[in-house]
mmCIF file of C-alpha atoms in Angstrom:
data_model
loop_
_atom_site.group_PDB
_atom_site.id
_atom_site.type_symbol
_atom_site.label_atom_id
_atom_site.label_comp_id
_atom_site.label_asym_id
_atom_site.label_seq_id
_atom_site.Cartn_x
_atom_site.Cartn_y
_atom_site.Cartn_z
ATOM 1 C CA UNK A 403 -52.830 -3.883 -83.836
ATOM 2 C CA UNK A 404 -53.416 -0.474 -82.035
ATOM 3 C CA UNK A 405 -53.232 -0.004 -78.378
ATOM 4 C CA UNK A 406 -56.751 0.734 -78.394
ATOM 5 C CA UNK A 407 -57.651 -2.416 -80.243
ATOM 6 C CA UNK A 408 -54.798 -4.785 -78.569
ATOM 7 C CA UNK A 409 -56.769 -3.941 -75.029
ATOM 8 C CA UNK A 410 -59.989 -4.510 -76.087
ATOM 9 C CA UNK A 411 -58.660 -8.430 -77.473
ATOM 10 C CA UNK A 412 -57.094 -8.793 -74.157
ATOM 11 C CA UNK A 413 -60.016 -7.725 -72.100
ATOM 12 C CA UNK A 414 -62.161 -9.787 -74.139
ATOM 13 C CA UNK A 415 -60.042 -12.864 -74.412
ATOM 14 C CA UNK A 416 -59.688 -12.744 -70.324
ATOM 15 C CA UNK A 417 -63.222 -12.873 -70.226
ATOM 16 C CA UNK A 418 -64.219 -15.412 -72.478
ATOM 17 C CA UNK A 419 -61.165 -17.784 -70.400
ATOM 18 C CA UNK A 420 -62.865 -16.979 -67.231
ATOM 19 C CA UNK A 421 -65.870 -17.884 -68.678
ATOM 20 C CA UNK A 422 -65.303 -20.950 -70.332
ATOM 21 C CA UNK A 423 -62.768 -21.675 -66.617
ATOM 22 C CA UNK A 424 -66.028 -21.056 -64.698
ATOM 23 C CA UNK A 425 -68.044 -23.831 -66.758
ATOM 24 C CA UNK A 426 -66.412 -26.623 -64.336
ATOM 25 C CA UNK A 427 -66.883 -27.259 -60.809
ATOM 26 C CA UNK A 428 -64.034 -28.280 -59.469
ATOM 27 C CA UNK A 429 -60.445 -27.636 -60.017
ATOM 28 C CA UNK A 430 -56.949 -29.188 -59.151
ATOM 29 C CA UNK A 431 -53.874 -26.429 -58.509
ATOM 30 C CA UNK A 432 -50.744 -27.546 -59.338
ATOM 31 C CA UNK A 433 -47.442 -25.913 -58.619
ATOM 32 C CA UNK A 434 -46.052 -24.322 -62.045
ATOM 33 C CA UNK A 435 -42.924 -26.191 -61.659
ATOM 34 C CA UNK A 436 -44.401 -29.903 -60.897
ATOM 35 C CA UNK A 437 -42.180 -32.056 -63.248
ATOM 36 C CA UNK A 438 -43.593 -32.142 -66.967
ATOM 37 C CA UNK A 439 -43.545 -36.003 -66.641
ATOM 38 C CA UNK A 440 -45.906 -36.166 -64.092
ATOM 39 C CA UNK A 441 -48.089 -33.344 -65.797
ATOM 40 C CA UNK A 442 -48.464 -35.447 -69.196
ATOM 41 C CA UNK A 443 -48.708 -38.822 -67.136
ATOM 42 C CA UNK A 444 -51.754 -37.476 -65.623
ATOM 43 C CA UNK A 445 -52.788 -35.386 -68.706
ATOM 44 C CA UNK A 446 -53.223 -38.480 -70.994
ATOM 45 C CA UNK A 447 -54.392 -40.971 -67.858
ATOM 46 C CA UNK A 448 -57.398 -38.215 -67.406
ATOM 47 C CA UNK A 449 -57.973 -38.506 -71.771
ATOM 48 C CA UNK A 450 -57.876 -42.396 -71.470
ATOM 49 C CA UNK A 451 -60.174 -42.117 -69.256
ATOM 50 C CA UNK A 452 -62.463 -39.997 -70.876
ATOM 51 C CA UNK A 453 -62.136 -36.680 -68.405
ATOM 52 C CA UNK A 454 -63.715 -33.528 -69.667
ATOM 53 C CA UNK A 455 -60.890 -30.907 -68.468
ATOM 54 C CA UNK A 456 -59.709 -27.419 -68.997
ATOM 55 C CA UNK A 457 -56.242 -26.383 -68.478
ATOM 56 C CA UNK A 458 -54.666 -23.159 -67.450
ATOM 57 C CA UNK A 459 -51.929 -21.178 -66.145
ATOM 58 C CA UNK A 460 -51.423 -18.452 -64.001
ATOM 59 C CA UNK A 461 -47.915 -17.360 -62.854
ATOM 60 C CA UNK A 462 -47.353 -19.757 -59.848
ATOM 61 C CA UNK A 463 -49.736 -22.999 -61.013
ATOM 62 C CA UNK A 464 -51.237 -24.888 -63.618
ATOM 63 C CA UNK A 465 -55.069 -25.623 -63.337
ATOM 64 C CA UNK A 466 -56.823 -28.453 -64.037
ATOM 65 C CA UNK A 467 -60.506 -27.409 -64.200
ATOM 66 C CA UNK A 468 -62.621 -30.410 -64.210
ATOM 67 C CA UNK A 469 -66.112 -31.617 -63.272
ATOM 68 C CA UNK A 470 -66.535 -33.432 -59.803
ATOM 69 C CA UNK A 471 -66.692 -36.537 -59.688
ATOM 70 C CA UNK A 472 -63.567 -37.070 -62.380
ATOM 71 C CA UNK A 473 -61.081 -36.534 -59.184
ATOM 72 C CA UNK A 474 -60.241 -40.244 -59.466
ATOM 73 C CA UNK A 475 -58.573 -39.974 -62.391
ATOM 74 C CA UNK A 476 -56.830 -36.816 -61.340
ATOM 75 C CA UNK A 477 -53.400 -35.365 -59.436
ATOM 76 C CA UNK A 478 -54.156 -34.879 -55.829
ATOM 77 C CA UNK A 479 -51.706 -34.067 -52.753
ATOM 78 C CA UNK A 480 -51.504 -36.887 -50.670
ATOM 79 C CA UNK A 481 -50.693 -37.052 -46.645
ATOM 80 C CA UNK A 482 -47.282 -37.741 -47.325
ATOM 81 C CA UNK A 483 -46.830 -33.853 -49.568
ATOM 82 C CA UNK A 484 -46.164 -35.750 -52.477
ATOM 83 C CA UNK A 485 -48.624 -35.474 -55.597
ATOM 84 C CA UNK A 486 -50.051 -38.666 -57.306
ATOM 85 C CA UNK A 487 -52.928 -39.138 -59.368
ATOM 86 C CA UNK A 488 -55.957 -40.303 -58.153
ATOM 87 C CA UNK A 489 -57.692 -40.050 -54.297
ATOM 88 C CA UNK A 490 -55.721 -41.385 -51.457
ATOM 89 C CA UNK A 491 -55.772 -45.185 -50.717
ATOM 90 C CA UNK A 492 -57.845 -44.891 -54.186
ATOM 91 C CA UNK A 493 -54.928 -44.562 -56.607
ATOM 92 C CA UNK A 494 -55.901 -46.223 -59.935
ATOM 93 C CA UNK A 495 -52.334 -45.088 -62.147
ATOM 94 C CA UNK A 496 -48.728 -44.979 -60.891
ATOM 95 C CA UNK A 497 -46.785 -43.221 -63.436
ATOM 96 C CA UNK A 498 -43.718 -45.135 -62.039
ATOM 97 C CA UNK A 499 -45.008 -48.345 -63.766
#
């Protein structure tokens, strides 16, 4: 593809991601190196559960975009700096099972 052309599909592929990223109303920012256990733990504990999600990357973190409400069945930093899924004191899935 031409330069010309190649920018254009870029510009308009960024666009249609931010639009289809801005669809949700909430999001979860994970580090880009959180361990790829944990990631598909709470990947397929959010599709069991029936969570409409988007994911993403940018250079330093991996997005879940999700609607609120879903956060239950999601990763969330806890008091203690570790990452689990689900709400504090609400955890419903310890991938350590």
């Amino acid at each position: 593809m031409s330069g010309g052309k190649r920018d254009f599909a870029d510009r308009y592929e960024c666009r249609w991601l931010e639009r289809l990223r801005g669809n949700f109303d909430a999001e979860v920012h994970l580090p880009a190196d959180i361990s790829r256990e944990f990631l598909s733990a709470a990947l397929l504990w959010a599709v069991d559960n029936k969570v409409d999600f988007g994911l993403f990357h940018e250079a330093d973190e991996i997005i879940i975009a999700h609607f609120g409400g879903d956060e239950i069945y999601l990763p969330s930093r806890w008091s203690n700096k570790r990452w689990h899924i689900g709400l504090e004191d609400k955890e419903p899935f310890d991938p350590g099972d």
